[in-house]
Short mmCIF file of C-alpha atoms in Angstrom, two decimals:
data_model
loop_
_atom_site.label_atom_id
_atom_site.label_comp_id
_atom_site.label_asym_id
_atom_site.label_seq_id
_atom_site.Cartn_x
_atom_site.Cartn_y
_atom_site.Cartn_z
CA UNK G 1 0.16 -0.23 -0.25
CA UNK G 2 1.26 3.90 -0.41
CA UNK G 3 -0.10 6.82 1.31
CA UNK G 4 -2.14 7.80 -1.67
CA UNK G 5 -4.09 4.24 -1.33
CA UNK G 6 -4.30 4.93 2.84
CA UNK G 7 -5.53 8.51 2.09
CA UNK G 8 -7.49 7.42 -0.47
CA UNK G 9 -9.14 4.48 1.64
CA UNK G 10 -10.82 7.00 4.07
CA UNK G 11 -14.00 7.12 4.64
CA UNK G 12 -13.17 11.00 5.42
CA UNK G 13 -11.01 12.95 3.93
CA UNK G 14 -10.39 15.38 6.34
CA UNK G 15 -6.35 14.78 7.99
CA UNK G 16 -6.38 16.55 11.63
CA UNK G 17 -3.90 19.02 12.71
CA UNK G 18 -1.74 18.25 15.32
CA UNK G 19 -1.42 21.65 17.32
CA UNK G 20 1.05 21.05 20.01
CA UNK G 21 -0.67 22.83 23.16
CA UNK G 22 -4.03 22.16 22.21
CA UNK G 23 -4.46 18.53 22.14
CA UNK G 24 -3.05 14.85 23.05
CA UNK G 25 -5.17 11.63 22.20
CA UNK G 26 -8.73 12.09 22.92
CA UNK G 27 -8.68 14.55 19.84
CA UNK G 28 -7.60 12.12 17.03
CA UNK G 29 -9.20 9.24 18.80
CA UNK G 30 -12.05 10.99 18.25
CA UNK G 31 -11.42 12.33 14.59
CA UNK G 32 -10.20 8.59 13.97
CA UNK G 33 -13.54 7.43 14.87
CA UNK G 34 -15.45 9.88 12.76
CA UNK G 35 -13.35 8.28 10.01
CA UNK G 36 -11.10 10.42 9.03
CA UNK G 37 -7.23 10.72 9.88
CA UNK G 38 -5.91 11.89 13.45
CA UNK G 39 -2.81 13.19 14.28
CA UNK G 40 -0.66 13.31 18.01
CA UNK G 41 1.17 16.02 18.42
CA UNK G 42 4.92 14.47 19.69
CA UNK G 43 6.76 18.15 19.77
CA UNK G 44 6.50 18.17 23.80
CA UNK G 45 6.68 14.34 24.94
CA UNK G 46 10.22 13.07 25.29
CA UNK G 47 10.39 10.05 24.29
CA UNK G 48 9.14 7.43 26.06
CA UNK G 49 6.50 9.53 26.59
CA UNK G 50 5.83 8.94 22.90
CA UNK G 51 6.11 5.54 22.24
CA UNK G 52 3.42 5.28 25.98
CA UNK G 53 1.35 7.49 23.42
CA UNK G 54 1.18 5.04 20.39
CA UNK G 55 0.80 2.62 22.11
CA UNK G 56 -1.94 4.03 24.50
CA UNK G 57 -3.54 4.79 21.43
CA UNK G 58 -3.56 1.61 19.37
CA UNK G 59 -5.08 0.01 22.77
CA UNK G 60 -8.31 2.38 21.41
CA UNK G 61 -8.63 1.83 18.07
CA UNK G 62 -6.92 -0.11 14.54
CA UNK G 63 -7.38 3.09 12.27
CA UNK G 64 -4.11 4.64 10.91
CA UNK G 65 -2.84 8.06 12.71
CA UNK G 66 -0.24 10.38 12.18
CA UNK G 67 2.52 11.07 14.87
CA UNK G 68 4.02 14.83 14.58
CA UNK G 69 7.43 16.28 15.01
CA UNK G 70 8.48 19.33 15.26
CA UNK G 71 12.17 19.59 13.67
CA UNK G 72 13.21 22.27 16.80
CA UNK G 73 17.26 22.91 16.29
CA UNK G 74 19.91 22.45 19.68
CA UNK G 75 19.51 25.76 21.00
CA UNK G 76 22.70 26.59 22.95
CA UNK G 77 22.54 30.58 23.62
CA UNK G 78 25.40 32.25 25.24
CA UNK G 79 24.74 34.12 28.32
CA UNK G 80 24.21 37.80 26.51
CA UNK G 81 21.86 36.06 24.11
CA UNK G 82 19.63 35.01 27.65
CA UNK G 83 20.24 38.33 29.79
CA UNK G 84 19.24 40.56 27.01
CA UNK G 85 15.83 37.91 26.74
CA UNK G 86 15.79 37.90 29.82
CA UNK G 87 15.79 41.52 30.56
CA UNK G 88 12.85 42.02 27.23
CA UNK G 89 10.55 39.80 29.27
CA UNK G 90 10.38 41.00 33.38
CA UNK G 91 8.21 43.96 32.55
CA UNK G 92 5.65 41.17 31.33
CA UNK G 93 6.77 38.86 34.21
CA UNK G 94 6.25 41.76 36.93
CA UNK G 95 2.74 42.73 35.24
CA UNK G 96 1.58 38.94 35.61
CA UNK G 97 2.76 38.71 38.87
CA UNK G 98 5.27 35.62 38.81
CA UNK G 99 9.15 35.83 39.04
CA UNK G 100 11.74 36.21 36.19
CA UNK G 101 12.61 32.14 35.39
CA UNK G 102 16.36 31.81 35.46
CA UNK G 103 18.04 30.59 32.31
CA UNK G 104 16.93 26.77 31.96
CA UNK G 105 19.63 23.80 31.45
CA UNK G 106 17.24 22.67 28.21
CA UNK G 107 15.32 24.58 25.56
CA UNK G 108 13.35 21.75 23.76
CA UNK G 109 13.23 17.65 23.84
CA UNK G 110 16.21 16.07 21.90
CA UNK G 111 15.01 16.03 18.46
CA UNK G 112 17.35 13.12 17.71
CA UNK G 113 15.55 10.99 20.56
CA UNK G 114 12.16 11.70 19.98
CA UNK G 115 12.78 10.41 16.10
CA UNK G 116 14.63 7.26 17.20
CA UNK G 117 11.41 7.38 19.19
CA UNK G 118 8.38 7.49 16.73
CA UNK G 119 10.74 4.97 14.80
CA UNK G 120 10.53 2.83 16.92
CA UNK G 121 6.46 3.41 17.81
CA UNK G 122 5.91 2.79 14.42
CA UNK G 123 2.59 4.95 13.49
CA UNK G 124 1.02 4.30 10.68
CA UNK G 125 2.40 8.14 9.51
CA UNK G 126 5.02 10.40 10.95
CA UNK G 127 4.89 13.92 9.98
CA UNK G 128 7.23 16.92 10.99
CA UNK G 129 7.91 20.84 10.23
CA UNK G 130 10.28 23.40 10.76
CA UNK G 131 12.86 21.04 8.30
CA UNK G 132 13.61 18.48 6.47
CA UNK G 133 15.04 14.75 7.19
CA UNK G 134 17.67 13.18 6.64
CA UNK G 135 17.18 10.50 3.28
CA UNK G 136 19.08 8.15 5.74
CA UNK G 137 15.57 8.99 8.66
CA UNK G 138 13.37 8.25 6.21
CA UNK G 139 14.93 5.42 5.53
CA UNK G 140 15.03 4.58 9.03
CA UNK G 141 11.13 5.23 9.33
CA UNK G 142 10.09 3.44 5.32
CA UNK G 143 11.72 0.14 7.23
CA UNK G 144 10.17 0.88 10.66
CA UNK G 145 6.90 0.59 8.40
CA UNK G 146 5.39 4.95 8.43
CA UNK G 147 5.18 7.47 5.65
CA UNK G 148 6.73 10.14 5.69
CA UNK G 149 4.93 13.30 4.69
CA UNK G 150 6.67 16.55 5.50
CA UNK G 151 5.14 20.14 5.76
CA UNK G 152 6.08 22.87 3.36
CA UNK G 153 5.39 26.08 2.65
CA UNK G 154 7.21 26.52 -0.40
CA UNK G 155 7.14 24.86 -4.06
CA UNK G 156 11.43 24.11 -3.13
CA UNK G 157 10.45 23.28 0.02
CA UNK G 158 8.33 20.56 -1.75
CA UNK G 159 10.57 19.86 -3.65
CA UNK G 160 12.72 18.75 -0.82
CA UNK G 161 10.75 16.67 0.83
CA UNK G 162 10.32 14.44 -2.51
CA UNK G 163 14.38 14.25 -2.57
CA UNK G 164 14.76 12.84 0.62
CA UNK G 165 12.24 10.21 -0.25
CA UNK G 166 9.17 11.37 2.04
CA UNK G 167 5.92 10.03 0.97
CA UNK G 168 3.56 13.04 0.87
CA UNK G 169 3.30 16.53 1.07
CA UNK G 170 1.05 18.95 3.41
CA UNK G 171 0.92 22.22 1.99
CA UNK G 172 0.53 24.91 4.59
CA UNK G 173 -0.83 28.30 3.45
CA UNK G 174 -0.61 31.35 4.80
CA UNK G 175 -3.90 31.61 6.26
CA UNK G 176 -3.05 29.00 8.90
CA UNK G 177 -2.95 28.85 12.29
CA UNK G 178 -0.05 28.24 14.68
CA UNK G 179 3.96 28.17 13.84
CA UNK G 180 4.75 28.38 9.80
CA UNK G 181 6.82 25.61 8.75
CA UNK G 182 8.80 27.36 6.61
CA UNK G 183 12.18 26.29 6.54
CA UNK G 184 14.54 27.36 2.81
CA UNK G 185 13.04 30.75 2.48
CA UNK G 186 12.06 33.64 5.25
CA UNK G 187 8.48 33.61 6.18
CA UNK G 188 8.00 36.78 4.50
CA UNK G 189 8.22 34.83 0.75
CA UNK G 190 7.26 31.66 2.35
CA UNK G 191 3.52 33.27 2.46
CA UNK G 192 1.59 31.55 0.13
CA UNK G 193 -2.07 30.89 0.09
CA UNK G 194 -3.50 27.21 0.35
CA UNK G 195 -5.59 27.34 -2.95
CA UNK G 196 -2.36 28.38 -5.21
CA UNK G 197 0.54 26.57 -3.37
CA UNK G 198 -1.69 23.37 -3.59
CA UNK G 199 -2.08 23.57 -7.04
CA UNK G 200 1.59 24.40 -7.98
CA UNK G 201 3.08 21.89 -5.47
CA UNK G 202 1.08 19.06 -6.99
CA UNK G 203 1.65 20.38 -10.52
CA UNK G 204 5.77 20.63 -9.31
CA UNK G 205 5.82 16.62 -7.26
CA UNK G 206 4.45 13.08 -7.89
CA UNK G 207 3.49 12.62 -4.52
CA UNK G 208 0.39 13.28 -2.70
CA UNK G 209 -0.52 16.50 -0.98
CA UNK G 210 -2.50 17.29 2.46
CA UNK G 211 -3.78 20.84 1.91
CA UNK G 212 -3.77 22.90 4.89
CA UNK G 213 -4.26 26.04 5.71
CA UNK G 214 -8.37 28.17 6.74
CA UNK G 215 -9.81 25.33 5.77
CA UNK G 216 -12.87 25.67 8.07
CA UNK G 217 -15.90 23.30 6.95
CA UNK G 218 -17.09 21.21 4.71
CA UNK G 219 -17.51 24.11 1.51
CA UNK G 220 -13.17 24.44 1.99
CA UNK G 221 -12.95 20.72 2.18
CA UNK G 222 -14.52 20.09 -1.42
CA UNK G 223 -12.25 23.62 -2.73
CA UNK G 224 -9.07 22.06 -2.32
CA UNK G 225 -10.02 18.10 -2.64
CA UNK G 226 -11.42 19.73 -6.35
CA UNK G 227 -8.36 21.21 -6.84
CA UNK G 228 -6.10 17.90 -6.81
CA UNK G 229 -5.12 17.71 -2.75
CA UNK G 230 -5.30 13.34 -1.73
CA UNK G 231 -6.86 15.33 1.72
CA UNK G 232 -7.55 18.91 3.69
CA UNK G 233 -6.41 19.10 7.43
CA UNK G 234 -8.36 21.27 9.17
CA UNK G 235 -6.67 22.81 13.07
CA UNK G 236 -8.59 25.81 13.94
CA UNK G 237 -12.07 24.39 13.05
CA UNK G 238 -11.26 22.05 15.76
CA UNK G 239 -10.43 24.62 19.05
CA UNK G 240 -13.90 24.20 20.64
CA UNK G 241 -14.14 21.41 20.21
CA UNK G 242 -14.60 19.02 23.10
CA UNK G 243 -11.32 16.75 23.00
CA UNK G 244 -9.53 19.98 22.35
CA UNK G 245 -7.50 21.08 24.81
CA UNK G 246 -8.09 24.64 24.68
CA UNK G 247 -8.00 26.26 27.84
CA UNK G 248 -11.22 28.52 28.99
CA UNK G 249 -9.28 32.32 28.35
CA UNK G 250 -8.35 31.09 24.76
CA UNK G 251 -12.45 29.51 23.99
CA UNK G 252 -13.23 32.86 24.99
CA UNK G 253 -10.73 35.19 22.99
CA UNK G 254 -11.88 33.27 20.46
CA UNK G 255 -15.38 33.00 20.79
CA UNK G 256 -15.01 36.88 21.34
CA UNK G 257 -12.36 37.75 18.58
CA UNK G 258 -13.47 40.96 16.56
CA UNK G 259 -13.24 40.08 12.03
CA UNK G 260 -9.36 39.01 10.65
CA UNK G 261 -8.33 39.53 14.01
CA UNK G 262 -4.63 37.14 13.29
CA UNK G 263 -1.72 38.12 12.78
CA UNK G 264 2.34 36.91 12.67
CA UNK G 265 4.10 37.14 15.44
CA UNK G 266 7.64 35.54 16.12
CA UNK G 267 7.23 37.41 19.66
CA UNK G 268 6.26 34.78 21.98
CA UNK G 269 8.39 32.06 20.57
CA UNK G 270 10.75 33.14 18.32
CA UNK G 271 9.45 31.37 15.04
CA UNK G 272 6.89 33.11 13.20
CA UNK G 273 3.17 32.07 13.58
CA UNK G 274 -0.47 32.91 13.13
CA UNK G 275 -2.71 33.31 16.40
CA UNK G 276 -4.95 36.72 17.80
CA UNK G 277 -2.97 39.61 18.15
CA UNK G 278 -2.72 40.84 21.67
CA UNK G 279 -1.30 43.51 24.05
CA UNK G 280 2.37 41.86 24.28
CA UNK G 281 2.00 40.93 20.66
CA UNK G 282 1.42 44.89 19.81
CA UNK G 283 4.01 46.17 21.99
CA UNK G 284 6.45 43.15 21.40
CA UNK G 285 6.04 44.67 17.31
CA UNK G 286 9.03 46.49 17.28
CA UNK G 287 11.56 44.64 18.88
CA UNK G 288 10.23 40.38 17.57
CA UNK G 289 12.47 41.05 15.63
CA UNK G 290 15.36 40.99 18.17
CA UNK G 291 14.24 37.96 20.61
CA UNK G 292 16.24 34.16 20.30
CA UNK G 293 15.21 31.93 17.67
CA UNK G 294 12.98 29.13 18.65
CA UNK G 295 12.73 27.12 20.70
CA UNK G 296 15.33 29.33 23.17
CA UNK G 297 11.67 32.52 23.15
CA UNK G 298 9.65 29.35 23.53
CA UNK G 299 10.87 28.07 26.90
CA UNK G 300 11.65 31.25 28.16
CA UNK G 301 7.66 32.72 27.79
CA UNK G 302 6.23 29.82 28.62
CA UNK G 303 6.09 30.94 32.55
CA UNK G 304 4.47 33.26 31.75
CA UNK G 305 1.68 32.33 29.70
CA UNK G 306 1.09 29.73 32.16
CA UNK G 307 0.82 32.17 34.97
CA UNK G 308 -1.46 33.92 32.09
CA UNK G 309 -3.44 31.40 31.70
CA UNK G 310 -3.73 30.49 35.34
CA UNK G 311 -4.88 34.11 35.98
CA UNK G 312 -7.36 33.88 32.99
CA UNK G 313 -5.69 37.38 31.35
CA UNK G 314 -5.68 36.85 27.44
CA UNK G 315 -3.42 39.74 26.97
CA UNK G 316 -0.33 37.57 27.50
CA UNK G 317 -1.21 33.75 26.07
CA UNK G 318 -0.38 32.59 22.43
CA UNK G 319 -3.76 32.70 21.50
CA UNK G 320 -2.69 30.72 18.23
CA UNK G 321 -5.56 30.58 15.31
CA UNK G 322 -5.59 30.70 11.82
CA UNK G 323 -7.24 33.44 9.56
CA UNK G 324 -10.86 32.21 9.25
CA UNK G 325 -11.19 31.57 13.25
CA UNK G 326 -13.88 33.26 13.40
CA UNK G 327 -16.21 29.96 11.53
CA UNK G 328 -15.17 27.57 14.49
CA UNK G 329 -17.69 26.56 16.44
CA UNK G 330 -17.80 23.82 19.24
CA UNK G 331 -19.31 20.17 19.18
CA UNK G 332 -17.88 16.86 19.86
CA UNK G 333 -15.04 16.39 17.23
CA UNK G 334 -16.34 13.02 15.83
CA UNK G 335 -19.97 14.93 14.96
CA UNK G 336 -17.88 17.95 13.49
CA UNK G 337 -15.71 15.55 11.21
CA UNK G 338 -18.89 14.23 10.05
CA UNK G 339 -20.81 16.99 9.22
CA UNK G 340 -18.22 18.55 7.49
CA UNK G 341 -17.95 15.64 5.01
CA UNK G 342 -21.96 16.08 4.62
CA UNK G 343 -21.60 20.05 3.71
CA UNK G 344 -18.96 18.78 1.64
CA UNK G 345 -20.68 16.85 -0.53
CA UNK G 346 -23.78 19.57 -0.66
CA UNK G 347 -20.94 21.24 -1.91
CA UNK G 348 -19.95 19.08 -4.39
CA UNK G 349 -23.18 18.42 -5.80
CA UNK G 350 -24.19 22.19 -6.19
CA UNK G 351 -20.59 22.72 -7.64
CA UNK G 352 -21.90 19.60 -10.25
CA UNK G 353 -25.32 21.37 -10.62
CA UNK G 354 -23.83 24.45 -11.52
CA UNK G 355 -21.20 23.86 -13.68
CA UNK G 356 -23.82 21.05 -15.57
#
């Protein structure tokens, strides 16, 4: 079997975006029950936790699911960089009423160890963002029985993944919420919309394409399938679902958001990400180019974000969301997926009538 065959065999060609920090096992399992493809966000999990989580999911479902990792670089900032970053954050920690953290000993889990754990766990699909694997790493996943999906923000990145031996491409459009996956060009040069990105990637590489970014309902699913995508990836659409880990303040911010509320920022994590604009992103914008790169800034702001969430202060939280967040609705994920597929089929029927 191939990845294309696996995706074609889904009852519903929808992939749930992993969304580290907003999901764990409950959401992908609910999505799987609907006949779509769930994704386990493993970026924040240690190697042993990854293996345990995959084993736990396998006791509940025999359907395929994906495991996602972020390819965080090894971080060794010097004392001067750390000191400047913490000084920049000091007023925010003071405003939150929590002490400024000490410089941490570790900024993220070791990616190589996480990757070894995914190889050991051997999920049906292993997906990656922030970079491209080496061919030997892809080969190890293949030997374990996993298909490999690489996130691309540009055609060049899709080609890089194809050359590395990937089985499919997740084409992440500029509309997508959360962190950008670009790795070959700067963010501004990598902000291609979902529709043109899917079309150009399809023309450039002979691999299955999963369309991601701004897909919030069945009409969006139908649109990207009509464009040639093998599946539609949805993330922001699940943020208000019963199974998501989205906190109460985050949910309230989504429901109260004005029209077109999202902006790109690297102030929270050191890597450009799309979320609801708030006071932190606005006031940090003039200096956000100075913050240390991911994962350093991400680790340094973690206690601040946690304190703000506990206090219900959305002005200092990273409220990741995509451009069409106003279309987000609450509900049980399984029912949401089935509802979107019914909408997609109705949209396809209406288009068929319209085009004769």
